[in-house]
């Protein structure tokens, strides 16, 4: 029976892979909406995938979120030379435990790697943004981030994320009116994958993803299926680590 279950997951992996034209899909059993254990399995799968692709002297950029925080929890020493962890973008208005900085430091400590953090007020006005990106210290870390070799990121439901980040009322209204369903890196997407809103911050911008070889999305749960689909409509990451419940909804449409 176990063999049957495993082969069922393999079928799902291939179907999702075909659907979004991805390089690699990993599906863990269960539904992260119902069980924290399943989210922990996503974390473990991510760590083991990372170990397979990581080389000496690589930089790994990570986002925040509860899923990424479980990736950090599962992290073990990477046994590679000069691995640097950086947050992918600013705090995006998240609580400390969900912020990329926090998770980045935790991951690096468990991996026995180095880390560098990004200190910017966040979200930030256009005017302040233009001047802060000229600060030498900010420029230096931004540069490390933009040249990351590997990106690990979460995907969230648009409204869940907007509310969690205490997004101002007018912006929230716009995300709703424009039918935002998914969110990643502070960008909000509608069903067709179009960007409907973006949080202004330093660090990784959507266009930077194109030149990064390993962009690994980690997201599961039935509730995230539409969000995952909206994000992958424009094919922005090459690896997806998800769970059975989300994968089933993704392939059934
Ligand atoms: C955030 C990331 O911190 O976590 C988002 O910046 C992502 O891009 C979100 O959507 C996912 O959070 P969670 O808690 O659902 O893993």
PDB file of C-alpha atoms and ligand atoms in Angstrom:
ATOM      1  CA  UNK A   1       0.000   0.000   0.000  1.00  0.00           C
ATOM      2  CA  UNK A   2       2.862   2.317   0.814  1.00  0.00           C
ATOM      3  CA  UNK A   3       4.279   1.629  -2.639  1.00  0.00           C
ATOM      4  CA  UNK A   4       0.945   2.552  -4.172  1.00  0.00           C
ATOM      5  CA  UNK A   5       0.853   5.798  -2.243  1.00  0.00           C
ATOM      6  CA  UNK A   6       4.369   6.697  -3.331  1.00  0.00           C
ATOM      7  CA  UNK A   7       3.615   5.983  -6.966  1.00  0.00           C
ATOM      8  CA  UNK A   8       0.424   8.061  -6.672  1.00  0.00           C
ATOM      9  CA  UNK A   9       2.498  11.009  -5.476  1.00  0.00           C
ATOM     10  CA  UNK A  10       4.934  10.496  -8.360  1.00  0.00           C
ATOM     11  CA  UNK A  11       2.050  10.688 -10.823  1.00  0.00           C
ATOM     12  CA  UNK A  12       0.893  13.934  -9.209  1.00  0.00           C
ATOM     13  CA  UNK A  13       4.423  15.328  -9.333  1.00  0.00           C
ATOM     14  CA  UNK A  14       4.622  14.658 -13.055  1.00  0.00           C
ATOM     15  CA  UNK A  15       1.207  16.138 -13.734  1.00  0.00           C
ATOM     16  CA  UNK A  16       2.051  19.374 -11.914  1.00  0.00           C
ATOM     17  CA  UNK A  17       5.436  19.471 -13.587  1.00  0.00           C
ATOM     18  CA  UNK A  18       3.809  19.180 -17.019  1.00  0.00           C
ATOM     19  CA  UNK A  19       1.131  21.726 -16.227  1.00  0.00           C
ATOM     20  CA  UNK A  20       3.541  24.493 -15.281  1.00  0.00           C
ATOM     21  CA  UNK A  21       6.525  23.292 -17.314  1.00  0.00           C
ATOM     22  CA  UNK A  22       8.768  23.044 -14.274  1.00  0.00           C
ATOM     23  CA  UNK A  23      12.125  21.419 -13.835  1.00  0.00           C
ATOM     24  CA  UNK A  24      11.250  19.657 -10.615  1.00  0.00           C
ATOM     25  CA  UNK A  25       8.142  19.115  -8.483  1.00  0.00           C
ATOM     26  CA  UNK A  26       8.111  17.395  -5.101  1.00  0.00           C
ATOM     27  CA  UNK A  27       4.788  16.421  -3.535  1.00  0.00           C
ATOM     28  CA  UNK A  28       4.590  15.362   0.118  1.00  0.00           C
ATOM     29  CA  UNK A  29       1.542  13.443   1.409  1.00  0.00           C
ATOM     30  CA  UNK A  30      -1.300  15.257   3.203  1.00  0.00           C
ATOM     31  CA  UNK A  31      -2.706  18.772   3.490  1.00  0.00           C
ATOM     32  CA  UNK A  32      -0.786  21.545   5.268  1.00  0.00           C
ATOM     33  CA  UNK A  33      -4.043  23.392   5.927  1.00  0.00           C
ATOM     34  CA  UNK A  34      -5.010  20.657   8.388  1.00  0.00           C
ATOM     35  CA  UNK A  35      -1.739  19.528   9.883  1.00  0.00           C
ATOM     36  CA  UNK A  36       1.388  21.358  10.895  1.00  0.00           C
ATOM     37  CA  UNK A  37       3.248  18.077  10.423  1.00  0.00           C
ATOM     38  CA  UNK A  38       2.642  18.291   6.671  1.00  0.00           C
ATOM     39  CA  UNK A  39       4.112  21.798   6.562  1.00  0.00           C
ATOM     40  CA  UNK A  40       7.131  20.412   8.417  1.00  0.00           C
ATOM     41  CA  UNK A  41       7.458  17.770   5.707  1.00  0.00           C
ATOM     42  CA  UNK A  42       7.536  20.556   3.118  1.00  0.00           C
ATOM     43  CA  UNK A  43      10.380  22.062   5.098  1.00  0.00           C
ATOM     44  CA  UNK A  44      12.291  18.794   5.211  1.00  0.00           C
ATOM     45  CA  UNK A  45      11.791  18.175   1.497  1.00  0.00           C
ATOM     46  CA  UNK A  46      13.105  21.659   0.782  1.00  0.00           C
ATOM     47  CA  UNK A  47      16.230  21.125   2.886  1.00  0.00           C
ATOM     48  CA  UNK A  48      17.000  17.839   1.188  1.00  0.00           C
ATOM     49  CA  UNK A  49      16.468  19.310  -2.277  1.00  0.00           C
ATOM     50  CA  UNK A  50      18.697  22.250  -1.367  1.00  0.00           C
ATOM     51  CA  UNK A  51      21.465  19.883  -0.297  1.00  0.00           C
ATOM     52  CA  UNK A  52      21.404  18.274  -3.707  1.00  0.00           C
ATOM     53  CA  UNK A  53      21.934  21.505  -5.629  1.00  0.00           C
ATOM     54  CA  UNK A  54      24.087  23.548  -3.271  1.00  0.00           C
ATOM     55  CA  UNK A  55      27.780  24.076  -4.019  1.00  0.00           C
ATOM     56  CA  UNK A  56      30.602  25.902  -2.256  1.00  0.00           C
ATOM     57  CA  UNK A  57      30.501  29.719  -2.325  1.00  0.00           C
ATOM     58  CA  UNK A  58      26.808  29.976  -3.094  1.00  0.00           C
ATOM     59  CA  UNK A  59      24.409  32.664  -1.882  1.00  0.00           C
ATOM     60  CA  UNK A  60      20.907  31.637  -0.855  1.00  0.00           C
ATOM     61  CA  UNK A  61      18.154  34.247  -0.671  1.00  0.00           C
ATOM     62  CA  UNK A  62      15.136  33.412   1.486  1.00  0.00           C
ATOM     63  CA  UNK A  63      11.707  34.986   1.983  1.00  0.00           C
ATOM     64  CA  UNK A  64       9.705  35.069   5.186  1.00  0.00           C
ATOM     65  CA  UNK A  65       6.513  33.259   6.142  1.00  0.00           C
ATOM     66  CA  UNK A  66       5.466  30.325   8.296  1.00  0.00           C
ATOM     67  CA  UNK A  67       6.420  27.791   5.629  1.00  0.00           C
ATOM     68  CA  UNK A  68       9.945  29.176   5.317  1.00  0.00           C
ATOM     69  CA  UNK A  69      10.229  29.253   9.074  1.00  0.00           C
ATOM     70  CA  UNK A  70       9.673  25.473   9.055  1.00  0.00           C
ATOM     71  CA  UNK A  71      12.341  25.122   6.369  1.00  0.00           C
ATOM     72  CA  UNK A  72      14.641  26.897   8.839  1.00  0.00           C
ATOM     73  CA  UNK A  73      13.516  24.558  11.600  1.00  0.00           C
ATOM     74  CA  UNK A  74      14.475  21.505   9.508  1.00  0.00           C
ATOM     75  CA  UNK A  75      17.821  22.905   8.437  1.00  0.00           C
ATOM     76  CA  UNK A  76      20.961  20.926   9.320  1.00  0.00           C
ATOM     77  CA  UNK A  77      24.638  21.720   8.633  1.00  0.00           C
ATOM     78  CA  UNK A  78      25.207  22.067   4.906  1.00  0.00           C
ATOM     79  CA  UNK A  79      28.880  21.121   4.909  1.00  0.00           C
ATOM     80  CA  UNK A  80      29.769  23.537   2.142  1.00  0.00           C
ATOM     81  CA  UNK A  81      32.357  26.292   2.148  1.00  0.00           C
ATOM     82  CA  UNK A  82      31.317  29.949   2.199  1.00  0.00           C
ATOM     83  CA  UNK A  83      27.570  29.630   2.024  1.00  0.00           C
ATOM     84  CA  UNK A  84      25.856  32.928   2.548  1.00  0.00           C
ATOM     85  CA  UNK A  85      22.202  33.411   3.479  1.00  0.00           C
ATOM     86  CA  UNK A  86      20.473  36.698   2.714  1.00  0.00           C
ATOM     87  CA  UNK A  87      16.849  37.842   3.011  1.00  0.00           C
ATOM     88  CA  UNK A  88      15.229  38.191  -0.417  1.00  0.00           C
ATOM     89  CA  UNK A  89      13.521  41.494   0.287  1.00  0.00           C
ATOM     90  CA  UNK A  90      12.629  43.813   3.152  1.00  0.00           C
ATOM     91  CA  UNK A  91      10.225  42.913   5.955  1.00  0.00           C
ATOM     92  CA  UNK A  92       7.130  43.697   3.878  1.00  0.00           C
ATOM     93  CA  UNK A  93       5.198  44.670   6.975  1.00  0.00           C
ATOM     94  CA  UNK A  94       5.285  41.176   8.481  1.00  0.00           C
ATOM     95  CA  UNK A  95       5.562  40.325  12.177  1.00  0.00           C
ATOM     96  CA  UNK A  96       9.113  39.640  13.290  1.00  0.00           C
ATOM     97  CA  UNK A  97       8.761  35.830  13.352  1.00  0.00           C
ATOM     98  CA  UNK A  98       7.546  35.853   9.760  1.00  0.00           C
ATOM     99  CA  UNK A  99      10.168  38.234   8.436  1.00  0.00           C
ATOM    100  CA  UNK A 100      12.817  37.159   5.967  1.00  0.00           C
ATOM    101  CA  UNK A 101      15.603  38.610   8.165  1.00  0.00           C
ATOM    102  CA  UNK A 102      14.624  36.459  11.133  1.00  0.00           C
ATOM    103  CA  UNK A 103      14.278  33.296   9.090  1.00  0.00           C
ATOM    104  CA  UNK A 104      17.490  33.964   7.200  1.00  0.00           C
ATOM    105  CA  UNK A 105      19.487  34.218  10.437  1.00  0.00           C
ATOM    106  CA  UNK A 106      17.874  31.060  11.851  1.00  0.00           C
ATOM    107  CA  UNK A 107      18.558  29.124   8.683  1.00  0.00           C
ATOM    108  CA  UNK A 108      22.165  30.236   8.490  1.00  0.00           C
ATOM    109  CA  UNK A 109      22.806  29.299  12.117  1.00  0.00           C
ATOM    110  CA  UNK A 110      21.416  25.814  11.688  1.00  0.00           C
ATOM    111  CA  UNK A 111      23.183  25.373   8.358  1.00  0.00           C
ATOM    112  CA  UNK A 112      26.437  26.608   9.918  1.00  0.00           C
ATOM    113  CA  UNK A 113      26.665  29.196   7.176  1.00  0.00           C
ATOM    114  CA  UNK A 114      27.069  32.955   7.185  1.00  0.00           C
ATOM    115  CA  UNK A 115      24.302  35.505   6.925  1.00  0.00           C
ATOM    116  CA  UNK A 116      23.818  39.162   6.147  1.00  0.00           C
ATOM    117  CA  UNK A 117      20.672  41.103   6.922  1.00  0.00           C
ATOM    118  CA  UNK A 118      18.796  43.911   5.283  1.00  0.00           C
ATOM    119  CA  UNK A 119      17.802  46.817   7.499  1.00  0.00           C
ATOM    120  CA  UNK A 120      15.266  48.990   5.763  1.00  0.00           C
ATOM    121  CA  UNK A 121      12.043  50.548   6.960  1.00  0.00           C
ATOM    122  CA  UNK A 122       9.348  48.762   5.136  1.00  0.00           C
ATOM    123  CA  UNK A 123       7.040  49.313   3.264  1.00  0.00           C
ATOM    124  CA  UNK A 124       8.713  52.465   2.111  1.00  0.00           C
ATOM    125  CA  UNK A 125       7.713  55.582   0.138  1.00  0.00           C
ATOM    126  CA  UNK A 126       9.022  56.147  -3.360  1.00  0.00           C
ATOM    127  CA  UNK A 127      11.085  59.107  -2.230  1.00  0.00           C
ATOM    128  CA  UNK A 128      12.702  57.313   0.714  1.00  0.00           C
ATOM    129  CA  UNK A 129      13.265  54.254  -1.480  1.00  0.00           C
ATOM    130  CA  UNK A 130      15.163  56.238  -4.088  1.00  0.00           C
ATOM    131  CA  UNK A 131      17.494  57.668  -1.486  1.00  0.00           C
ATOM    132  CA  UNK A 132      17.947  54.519   0.618  1.00  0.00           C
ATOM    133  CA  UNK A 133      19.027  52.403  -2.357  1.00  0.00           C
ATOM    134  CA  UNK A 134      21.924  54.802  -2.797  1.00  0.00           C
ATOM    135  CA  UNK A 135      23.274  54.085   0.695  1.00  0.00           C
ATOM    136  CA  UNK A 136      26.524  52.095   0.295  1.00  0.00           C
ATOM    137  CA  UNK A 137      25.598  49.496   2.929  1.00  0.00           C
ATOM    138  CA  UNK A 138      22.187  48.922   1.360  1.00  0.00           C
ATOM    139  CA  UNK A 139      23.708  48.792  -2.117  1.00  0.00           C
ATOM    140  CA  UNK A 140      26.162  46.149  -1.037  1.00  0.00           C
ATOM    141  CA  UNK A 141      23.606  43.779   0.429  1.00  0.00           C
ATOM    142  CA  UNK A 142      21.160  44.441  -2.431  1.00  0.00           C
ATOM    143  CA  UNK A 143      23.882  43.409  -4.788  1.00  0.00           C
ATOM    144  CA  UNK A 144      24.455  40.133  -2.911  1.00  0.00           C
ATOM    145  CA  UNK A 145      20.722  39.477  -3.038  1.00  0.00           C
ATOM    146  CA  UNK A 146      20.406  40.168  -6.744  1.00  0.00           C
ATOM    147  CA  UNK A 147      23.275  37.802  -7.447  1.00  0.00           C
ATOM    148  CA  UNK A 148      21.922  34.961  -5.338  1.00  0.00           C
ATOM    149  CA  UNK A 149      22.442  31.478  -6.770  1.00  0.00           C
ATOM    150  CA  UNK A 150      19.420  29.969  -5.070  1.00  0.00           C
ATOM    151  CA  UNK A 151      16.124  31.511  -3.951  1.00  0.00           C
ATOM    152  CA  UNK A 152      13.812  29.808  -1.451  1.00  0.00           C
ATOM    153  CA  UNK A 153      10.381  31.378  -1.243  1.00  0.00           C
ATOM    154  CA  UNK A 154       6.838  30.972  -0.037  1.00  0.00           C
ATOM    155  CA  UNK A 155       3.604  31.697  -1.894  1.00  0.00           C
ATOM    156  CA  UNK A 156       0.549  33.057  -0.091  1.00  0.00           C
ATOM    157  CA  UNK A 157      -3.096  33.807  -0.740  1.00  0.00           C
ATOM    158  CA  UNK A 158      -3.399  37.450  -1.728  1.00  0.00           C
ATOM    159  CA  UNK A 159      -5.928  38.590   0.842  1.00  0.00           C
ATOM    160  CA  UNK A 160      -4.492  36.525   3.681  1.00  0.00           C
ATOM    161  CA  UNK A 161      -1.109  38.118   3.022  1.00  0.00           C
ATOM    162  CA  UNK A 162      -2.462  41.635   2.562  1.00  0.00           C
ATOM    163  CA  UNK A 163      -4.313  41.408   5.868  1.00  0.00           C
ATOM    164  CA  UNK A 164      -1.422  39.785   7.710  1.00  0.00           C
ATOM    165  CA  UNK A 165       0.775  42.684   6.587  1.00  0.00           C
ATOM    166  CA  UNK A 166      -1.717  45.317   7.698  1.00  0.00           C
ATOM    167  CA  UNK A 167      -1.891  46.691   4.181  1.00  0.00           C
ATOM    168  CA  UNK A 168      -3.490  50.162   4.032  1.00  0.00           C
ATOM    169  CA  UNK A 169      -7.215  50.135   3.266  1.00  0.00           C
ATOM    170  CA  UNK A 170      -6.935  51.742  -0.186  1.00  0.00           C
ATOM    171  CA  UNK A 171      -4.356  49.199  -1.369  1.00  0.00           C
ATOM    172  CA  UNK A 172      -6.370  46.313   0.074  1.00  0.00           C
ATOM    173  CA  UNK A 173      -9.387  47.573  -1.816  1.00  0.00           C
ATOM    174  CA  UNK A 174      -7.409  47.679  -5.040  1.00  0.00           C
ATOM    175  CA  UNK A 175      -6.104  44.135  -4.604  1.00  0.00           C
ATOM    176  CA  UNK A 176      -9.715  42.995  -4.125  1.00  0.00           C
ATOM    177  CA  UNK A 177     -11.046  44.975  -7.084  1.00  0.00           C
ATOM    178  CA  UNK A 178      -8.309  43.640  -9.331  1.00  0.00           C
ATOM    179  CA  UNK A 179      -9.074  40.076  -8.182  1.00  0.00           C
ATOM    180  CA  UNK A 180      -5.702  39.355  -6.604  1.00  0.00           C
ATOM    181  CA  UNK A 181      -5.466  35.676  -5.648  1.00  0.00           C
ATOM    182  CA  UNK A 182      -1.797  34.981  -5.062  1.00  0.00           C
ATOM    183  CA  UNK A 183       1.238  36.638  -3.526  1.00  0.00           C
ATOM    184  CA  UNK A 184       4.990  36.072  -3.551  1.00  0.00           C
ATOM    185  CA  UNK A 185       7.910  38.397  -2.732  1.00  0.00           C
ATOM    186  CA  UNK A 186       5.463  41.212  -1.947  1.00  0.00           C
ATOM    187  CA  UNK A 187       3.946  41.009  -5.445  1.00  0.00           C
ATOM    188  CA  UNK A 188       0.242  40.253  -5.817  1.00  0.00           C
ATOM    189  CA  UNK A 189      -1.125  38.348  -8.833  1.00  0.00           C
ATOM    190  CA  UNK A 190      -4.531  37.806 -10.372  1.00  0.00           C
ATOM    191  CA  UNK A 191      -5.673  34.464 -11.811  1.00  0.00           C
ATOM    192  CA  UNK A 192      -3.935  35.069 -15.115  1.00  0.00           C
ATOM    193  CA  UNK A 193      -0.649  35.795 -13.355  1.00  0.00           C
ATOM    194  CA  UNK A 194      -0.754  39.538 -13.930  1.00  0.00           C
ATOM    195  CA  UNK A 195       0.829  41.670 -11.196  1.00  0.00           C
ATOM    196  CA  UNK A 196      -1.937  43.732  -9.601  1.00  0.00           C
ATOM    197  CA  UNK A 197       0.023  45.227  -6.715  1.00  0.00           C
ATOM    198  CA  UNK A 198       3.584  45.398  -5.463  1.00  0.00           C
ATOM    199  CA  UNK A 199       5.046  46.355  -2.092  1.00  0.00           C
ATOM    200  CA  UNK A 200       7.855  48.807  -2.632  1.00  0.00           C
ATOM    201  CA  UNK A 201      11.020  47.538  -0.963  1.00  0.00           C
ATOM    202  CA  UNK A 202      14.688  46.862  -1.622  1.00  0.00           C
ATOM    203  CA  UNK A 203      16.116  43.468  -2.506  1.00  0.00           C
ATOM    204  CA  UNK A 204      14.943  40.977  -5.087  1.00  0.00           C
ATOM    205  CA  UNK A 205      12.639  42.280  -7.806  1.00  0.00           C
ATOM    206  CA  UNK A 206      10.544  39.975  -9.958  1.00  0.00           C
ATOM    207  CA  UNK A 207      12.738  40.513 -13.012  1.00  0.00           C
ATOM    208  CA  UNK A 208      15.836  39.388 -11.074  1.00  0.00           C
ATOM    209  CA  UNK A 209      14.428  35.862 -10.859  1.00  0.00           C
ATOM    210  CA  UNK A 210      15.057  35.229 -14.541  1.00  0.00           C
ATOM    211  CA  UNK A 211      18.790  34.979 -14.148  1.00  0.00           C
ATOM    212  CA  UNK A 212      18.752  32.828 -11.009  1.00  0.00           C
ATOM    213  CA  UNK A 213      19.127  29.134 -11.792  1.00  0.00           C
ATOM    214  CA  UNK A 214      17.394  27.653  -8.771  1.00  0.00           C
ATOM    215  CA  UNK A 215      14.230  29.433  -7.726  1.00  0.00           C
ATOM    216  CA  UNK A 216      12.431  27.116  -5.339  1.00  0.00           C
ATOM    217  CA  UNK A 217       8.823  27.730  -4.293  1.00  0.00           C
ATOM    218  CA  UNK A 218       7.564  26.000  -1.154  1.00  0.00           C
ATOM    219  CA  UNK A 219       3.798  26.172  -0.598  1.00  0.00           C
ATOM    220  CA  UNK A 220       1.077  23.681   0.214  1.00  0.00           C
ATOM    221  CA  UNK A 221      -2.522  23.282   1.395  1.00  0.00           C
ATOM    222  CA  UNK A 222      -5.775  23.269  -0.587  1.00  0.00           C
ATOM    223  CA  UNK A 223      -6.261  26.928   0.318  1.00  0.00           C
ATOM    224  CA  UNK A 224      -3.123  27.879  -1.602  1.00  0.00           C
ATOM    225  CA  UNK A 225      -3.840  26.059  -4.875  1.00  0.00           C
ATOM    226  CA  UNK A 226      -5.225  29.132  -6.678  1.00  0.00           C
ATOM    227  CA  UNK A 227      -2.385  31.255  -5.332  1.00  0.00           C
ATOM    228  CA  UNK A 228       0.206  28.754  -6.567  1.00  0.00           C
ATOM    229  CA  UNK A 229      -1.475  28.647  -9.960  1.00  0.00           C
ATOM    230  CA  UNK A 230      -1.560  32.446 -10.277  1.00  0.00           C
ATOM    231  CA  UNK A 231       2.115  32.687  -9.438  1.00  0.00           C
ATOM    232  CA  UNK A 232       3.191  29.983 -11.888  1.00  0.00           C
ATOM    233  CA  UNK A 233       1.056  31.324 -14.749  1.00  0.00           C
ATOM    234  CA  UNK A 234       4.016  33.493 -15.689  1.00  0.00           C
ATOM    235  CA  UNK A 235       6.570  30.762 -14.921  1.00  0.00           C
ATOM    236  CA  UNK A 236       8.745  32.523 -12.388  1.00  0.00           C
ATOM    237  CA  UNK A 237      10.305  29.642 -10.461  1.00  0.00           C
ATOM    238  CA  UNK A 238      11.645  26.348 -11.703  1.00  0.00           C
ATOM    239  CA  UNK A 239      11.014  24.147  -8.686  1.00  0.00           C
ATOM    240  CA  UNK A 240       7.838  23.628  -6.648  1.00  0.00           C
ATOM    241  CA  UNK A 241       7.684  21.789  -3.342  1.00  0.00           C
ATOM    242  CA  UNK A 242       4.058  21.270  -2.381  1.00  0.00           C
ATOM    243  CA  UNK A 243       1.660  18.823  -0.760  1.00  0.00           C
ATOM    244  CA  UNK A 244      -0.823  16.292  -2.049  1.00  0.00           C
ATOM    245  CA  UNK A 245      -3.917  18.422  -1.341  1.00  0.00           C
ATOM    246  CA  UNK A 246      -2.638  21.441  -3.257  1.00  0.00           C
ATOM    247  CA  UNK A 247      -1.266  19.288  -6.090  1.00  0.00           C
ATOM    248  CA  UNK A 248      -4.591  17.490  -6.510  1.00  0.00           C
ATOM    249  CA  UNK A 249      -6.470  20.756  -6.755  1.00  0.00           C
ATOM    250  CA  UNK A 250      -3.897  22.088  -9.203  1.00  0.00           C
ATOM    251  CA  UNK A 251      -4.224  19.189 -11.618  1.00  0.00           C
ATOM    252  CA  UNK A 252      -8.001  18.908 -11.363  1.00  0.00           C
ATOM    253  CA  UNK A 253      -8.256  22.608 -12.171  1.00  0.00           C
TER     254      UNK A 253
HETATM  255  C1  LIG B   1       5.972  35.795   3.154  1.00  0.00           C
HETATM  256  C2  LIG B   1       6.604  35.903   1.821  1.00  0.00           C
HETATM  257  O1  LIG B   1       6.817  36.154   4.155  1.00  0.00           O
HETATM  258  O2  LIG B   1       5.455  34.492   3.285  1.00  0.00           O
HETATM  259  C3  LIG B   1       5.483  35.778   0.873  1.00  0.00           C
HETATM  260  O3  LIG B   1       7.245  37.143   1.633  1.00  0.00           O
HETATM  261  C4  LIG B   1       4.737  34.469   1.016  1.00  0.00           C
HETATM  262  O4  LIG B   1       5.935  35.993  -0.420  1.00  0.00           O
HETATM  263  C5  LIG B   1       4.367  34.233   2.448  1.00  0.00           C
HETATM  264  O5  LIG B   1       3.566  34.515   0.258  1.00  0.00           O
HETATM  265  C6  LIG B   1       3.829  32.853   2.721  1.00  0.00           C
HETATM  266  O6  LIG B   1       3.556  32.735   4.086  1.00  0.00           O
HETATM  267  P1  LIG B   1       3.113  31.396   4.769  1.00  0.00           P
HETATM  268  O7  LIG B   1       3.002  31.743   6.207  1.00  0.00           O
HETATM  269  O8  LIG B   1       1.814  31.036   4.150  1.00  0.00           O
HETATM  270  O9  LIG B   1       4.174  30.405   4.487  1.00  0.00           O
END
